[in-house]
Amino acid sequence: DTGVSQDPRHKITKRGQNVTFRCDPISEHNRLYWYRQTLGQGPEFLTYFQNEAQLEKSRLLSDRFSAERPKGSFSTLEIQRTEQGDSAMYLCASSSTNHREQAEAFFGQGTRLTVV
Amino acid sequence: KNQVEQSPQSLIILEGKNCTLQCNYTVSPFSNLRWYKQDTGRGPVSLTIMTFSENTKSNGRYTATLDADTKQSSLHITASQLSDSASYICVVSPWKGKFQFGAGTQVVVTP
């Protein structure tokens, strides 16, 4: 499968625990995005990278959230001291800045986080 | 303020009927506008793409239109099927910066 893959698909954690999600983008894509989505809402932007550089981080993202893309390939999203309000689907997408007119975000299947 | 606004927020239609979803945007300049379909529990998938100079694009029973003067796009679903039940998201790709997402329209097709 050469699409975007996310791991794990589902995560249940107790409030206060730390969790880490992984995203493997399409190999030739230089941009990688993280979004959060709650039921009935569209994807909410969290952060994005171009290669290994983090270009933008949402103001909505508290300091409990951190993301890395150390070698410009896979990325991790860590949530520290999870709260029940963090329960959501976390989506990763990748894209290429080549052929800008055809720019498309390719999404993974998401990681469903439940904080109990 | 969100640069991409969609309406309605949700709609229910009978199987076989048509419907039209709206997207208003302020992103400019942009390279393309896409409509994505998101099935429950899955990531969004691109349905149609239109560049700035294109007015309409079809993909089977889905037809998207773009009016760059009024900064509006629509997605028309013809002869709806139960499998069309999903969220439809309008996404604008600016020349610089990140994708701009609408909040989506939740479509429910009933038998």
Short mmCIF file of C-alpha atoms in Angstrom, two decimals:
data_model
loop_
_atom_site.label_atom_id
_atom_site.label_comp_id
_atom_site.label_asym_id
_atom_site.label_seq_id
_atom_site.Cartn_x
_atom_site.Cartn_y
_atom_site.Cartn_z
CA ASP A 1 0.00 0.00 0.00
CA THR A 2 1.61 3.27 -1.09
CA GLY A 3 -0.93 5.60 0.51
CA VAL A 4 -0.72 7.51 3.79
CA SER A 5 -0.70 5.19 6.77
CA GLN A 6 -1.43 6.00 10.39
CA ASP A 7 -0.77 3.98 13.48
CA PRO A 8 -2.55 3.04 15.64
CA ARG A 9 -6.05 3.11 14.16
CA HIS A 10 -7.64 3.24 17.58
CA LYS A 11 -6.31 4.28 20.97
CA ILE A 12 -8.07 4.27 24.33
CA THR A 13 -6.20 5.94 27.14
CA LYS A 14 -6.84 7.13 30.65
CA ARG A 15 -6.99 10.83 31.38
CA GLY A 16 -3.56 12.18 32.23
CA GLN A 17 -1.62 9.64 30.18
CA ASN A 18 0.59 10.55 27.24
CA VAL A 19 -0.11 9.19 23.76
CA THR A 20 1.88 9.23 20.54
CA PHE A 21 0.59 8.71 17.01
CA ARG A 22 2.60 8.00 13.90
CA CYS A 23 2.01 8.99 10.29
CA ASP A 24 3.86 7.67 7.25
CA PRO A 25 3.17 9.89 4.24
CA ILE A 26 3.37 9.04 0.56
CA SER A 27 7.11 8.73 0.03
CA GLU A 28 7.65 11.50 -2.51
CA HIS A 29 5.47 14.04 -0.68
CA ASN A 30 7.33 16.86 1.02
CA ARG A 31 4.39 18.28 2.99
CA LEU A 32 2.69 16.58 5.91
CA TYR A 33 -0.35 17.83 7.80
CA TRP A 34 -2.08 16.93 11.05
CA TYR A 35 -5.77 17.58 11.61
CA ARG A 36 -8.23 16.86 14.39
CA GLN A 37 -11.83 16.01 13.66
CA THR A 38 -14.78 15.63 16.00
CA LEU A 39 -18.12 14.10 15.09
CA GLY A 40 -20.03 16.11 12.51
CA GLN A 41 -17.26 18.66 12.03
CA GLY A 42 -14.74 19.20 9.27
CA PRO A 43 -11.02 18.59 9.81
CA GLU A 44 -9.48 21.21 12.11
CA PHE A 45 -5.92 22.20 11.24
CA LEU A 46 -3.28 21.43 13.87
CA THR A 47 0.12 21.78 12.21
CA TYR A 48 2.06 21.11 9.04
CA PHE A 49 5.59 20.42 7.87
CA GLN A 50 7.52 20.98 4.70
CA ASN A 51 10.26 18.37 4.78
CA GLU A 52 11.48 18.45 8.39
CA ALA A 53 10.55 22.09 9.06
CA GLN A 54 7.37 22.79 11.00
CA LEU A 55 5.88 25.72 9.05
CA GLU A 56 2.78 26.49 11.07
CA LYS A 57 1.10 25.47 14.28
CA SER A 58 -2.51 26.26 15.11
CA ARG A 59 -3.15 28.75 17.90
CA LEU A 60 -5.72 26.26 19.13
CA LEU A 61 -2.96 23.76 19.84
CA SER A 62 -2.04 23.83 23.49
CA ASP A 63 1.50 23.20 24.71
CA ARG A 64 0.45 19.64 25.54
CA PHE A 65 0.60 18.87 21.81
CA SER A 66 3.86 18.45 19.97
CA ALA A 67 4.65 17.14 16.52
CA GLU A 68 7.91 16.18 14.86
CA ARG A 69 9.11 15.10 11.47
CA PRO A 70 12.79 14.50 12.22
CA LYS A 71 14.01 13.25 8.85
CA GLY A 72 11.38 14.74 6.63
CA SER A 73 9.66 11.38 6.23
CA PHE A 74 7.35 10.00 8.93
CA SER A 75 5.87 12.23 11.61
CA THR A 76 4.73 11.76 15.19
CA LEU A 77 2.08 13.65 17.13
CA GLU A 78 2.31 13.47 20.89
CA ILE A 79 -0.34 14.55 23.36
CA GLN A 80 0.80 14.88 26.95
CA ARG A 81 -1.49 14.69 29.99
CA THR A 82 -4.51 13.79 27.87
CA GLU A 83 -7.90 15.29 28.70
CA GLN A 84 -11.36 14.04 27.78
CA GLY A 85 -11.67 16.95 25.35
CA ASP A 86 -8.81 15.46 23.33
CA SER A 87 -11.06 12.59 22.26
CA ALA A 88 -11.32 12.90 18.48
CA MET A 89 -10.15 11.48 15.18
CA TYR A 90 -6.61 12.59 14.34
CA LEU A 91 -6.02 12.71 10.61
CA CYS A 92 -2.73 12.92 8.79
CA ALA A 93 -2.40 14.03 5.18
CA SER A 94 0.48 14.52 2.80
CA SER A 95 0.94 16.47 -0.41
CA SER A 96 3.58 17.55 -2.89
CA THR A 97 4.47 21.14 -3.77
CA ASN A 98 5.32 20.02 -7.31
CA HIS A 99 2.58 20.55 -9.91
CA ARG A 100 0.93 23.14 -7.70
CA GLU A 101 -2.18 23.38 -9.88
CA GLN A 102 -2.97 19.77 -9.07
CA ALA A 103 -2.17 20.04 -5.35
CA GLU A 104 -4.10 17.42 -3.41
CA ALA A 105 -4.13 16.33 0.21
CA PHE A 106 -3.99 12.55 0.51
CA PHE A 107 -5.37 11.39 3.83
CA GLY A 108 -4.68 8.43 6.03
CA GLN A 109 -7.49 6.51 7.73
CA GLY A 110 -6.97 8.43 10.95
CA THR A 111 -6.33 7.51 14.57
CA ARG A 112 -9.43 7.47 16.77
CA LEU A 113 -8.48 8.59 20.29
CA THR A 114 -10.78 8.00 23.23
CA VAL A 115 -9.79 9.45 26.61
CA VAL A 116 -11.63 7.86 29.52
CA LYS B 1 -13.00 33.97 10.16
CA ASN B 2 -12.86 30.78 8.13
CA GLN B 3 -11.82 31.40 4.55
CA VAL B 4 -14.08 28.59 3.28
CA GLU B 5 -17.76 28.47 4.28
CA GLN B 6 -20.12 25.66 3.35
CA SER B 7 -23.88 25.35 3.37
CA PRO B 8 -26.06 23.72 4.36
CA GLN B 9 -24.48 22.15 7.41
CA SER B 10 -26.51 19.00 6.80
CA LEU B 11 -29.27 17.73 4.59
CA ILE B 12 -31.47 14.67 4.20
CA ILE B 13 -32.61 13.58 0.75
CA LEU B 14 -34.59 10.69 -0.64
CA GLU B 15 -32.80 8.10 -2.71
CA GLY B 16 -32.98 9.04 -6.39
CA LYS B 17 -33.33 12.77 -5.77
CA ASN B 18 -30.80 15.47 -6.63
CA CYS B 19 -29.12 17.92 -4.28
CA THR B 20 -26.69 20.84 -4.43
CA LEU B 21 -24.10 21.81 -1.87
CA GLN B 22 -22.57 25.29 -1.66
CA CYS B 23 -19.09 26.57 -0.92
CA ASN B 24 -18.13 30.24 -0.57
CA TYR B 25 -14.46 31.13 -0.23
CA THR B 26 -12.24 34.17 0.18
CA VAL B 27 -8.90 32.44 -0.54
CA SER B 28 -7.06 34.30 -3.31
CA PRO B 29 -5.07 33.59 -5.32
CA PHE B 30 -5.54 29.85 -5.38
CA SER B 31 -4.31 26.98 -7.48
CA ASN B 32 -7.32 24.70 -7.24
CA LEU B 33 -10.56 23.95 -5.46
CA ARG B 34 -11.45 20.37 -4.63
CA TRP B 35 -14.50 18.66 -3.25
CA TYR B 36 -13.73 15.73 -0.99
CA LYS B 37 -16.04 12.93 0.14
CA GLN B 38 -15.56 11.55 3.63
CA ASP B 39 -17.28 8.34 4.61
CA THR B 40 -17.86 7.76 8.31
CA GLY B 41 -14.69 6.68 10.08
CA ARG B 42 -12.45 7.17 7.06
CA GLY B 43 -10.20 9.89 5.69
CA PRO B 44 -11.50 12.31 3.02
CA VAL B 45 -10.98 11.39 -0.63
CA SER B 46 -10.88 13.87 -3.53
CA LEU B 47 -13.94 13.77 -5.82
CA THR B 48 -13.35 16.70 -8.17
CA ILE B 49 -10.71 19.31 -8.88
CA MET B 50 -11.06 22.66 -10.60
CA THR B 51 -8.34 25.17 -11.32
CA PHE B 52 -8.95 28.90 -11.30
CA SER B 53 -9.85 28.98 -15.00
CA GLU B 54 -12.30 26.07 -15.00
CA ASN B 55 -16.06 26.46 -14.58
CA THR B 56 -17.31 22.92 -14.27
CA LYS B 57 -16.04 19.40 -13.75
CA SER B 58 -17.92 16.11 -13.58
CA ASN B 59 -17.12 12.80 -11.95
CA GLY B 60 -19.96 10.38 -12.64
CA ARG B 61 -23.05 11.62 -10.83
CA TYR B 62 -21.08 14.43 -9.17
CA THR B 63 -20.78 17.80 -10.95
CA ALA B 64 -18.82 20.68 -9.47
CA THR B 65 -19.02 24.28 -10.63
CA LEU B 66 -16.81 27.25 -9.93
CA ASP B 67 -17.52 30.96 -10.30
CA ALA B 68 -14.26 32.80 -9.67
CA ASP B 69 -15.97 36.20 -9.87
CA THR B 70 -18.36 35.53 -7.00
CA LYS B 71 -15.94 33.12 -5.28
CA GLN B 72 -18.52 30.38 -5.12
CA SER B 73 -18.49 26.69 -5.89
CA SER B 74 -21.21 24.10 -5.85
CA LEU B 75 -21.36 20.32 -5.88
CA HIS B 76 -24.42 18.76 -7.50
CA ILE B 77 -25.30 15.14 -6.82
CA THR B 78 -27.61 13.59 -9.39
CA ALA B 79 -29.90 10.61 -8.73
CA SER B 80 -28.58 10.10 -5.22
CA GLN B 81 -27.77 6.64 -3.93
CA LEU B 82 -27.52 5.32 -0.39
CA SER B 83 -23.74 5.18 -0.80
CA ASP B 84 -23.70 8.97 -1.26
CA SER B 85 -24.37 9.35 2.47
CA ALA B 86 -21.19 11.05 3.68
CA SER B 87 -19.65 14.38 4.54
CA TYR B 88 -18.64 16.57 1.59
CA ILE B 89 -15.81 18.99 2.20
CA CYS B 90 -14.76 21.94 0.06
CA VAL B 91 -10.99 22.53 0.10
CA VAL B 92 -9.15 25.44 -1.50
CA SER B 93 -5.43 25.19 -2.20
CA PRO B 94 -3.83 28.66 -2.15
CA TRP B 95 -0.70 29.47 -4.13
CA LYS B 96 1.09 29.92 -0.84
CA GLY B 97 0.41 28.27 2.46
CA LYS B 98 -1.70 25.42 3.63
CA PHE B 99 -4.97 23.96 2.36
CA GLN B 100 -8.09 25.78 3.55
CA PHE B 101 -10.94 23.50 4.59
CA GLY B 102 -14.65 24.08 4.89
CA ALA B 103 -16.53 22.52 7.78
CA GLY B 104 -18.33 20.11 5.47
CA THR B 105 -21.93 19.28 4.61
CA GLN B 106 -23.31 16.08 6.08
CA VAL B 107 -25.54 14.33 3.51
CA VAL B 108 -27.90 11.55 4.50
CA VAL B 109 -29.67 9.65 1.73
CA THR B 110 -32.74 7.75 2.91
CA PRO B 111 -34.50 4.87 1.13
#
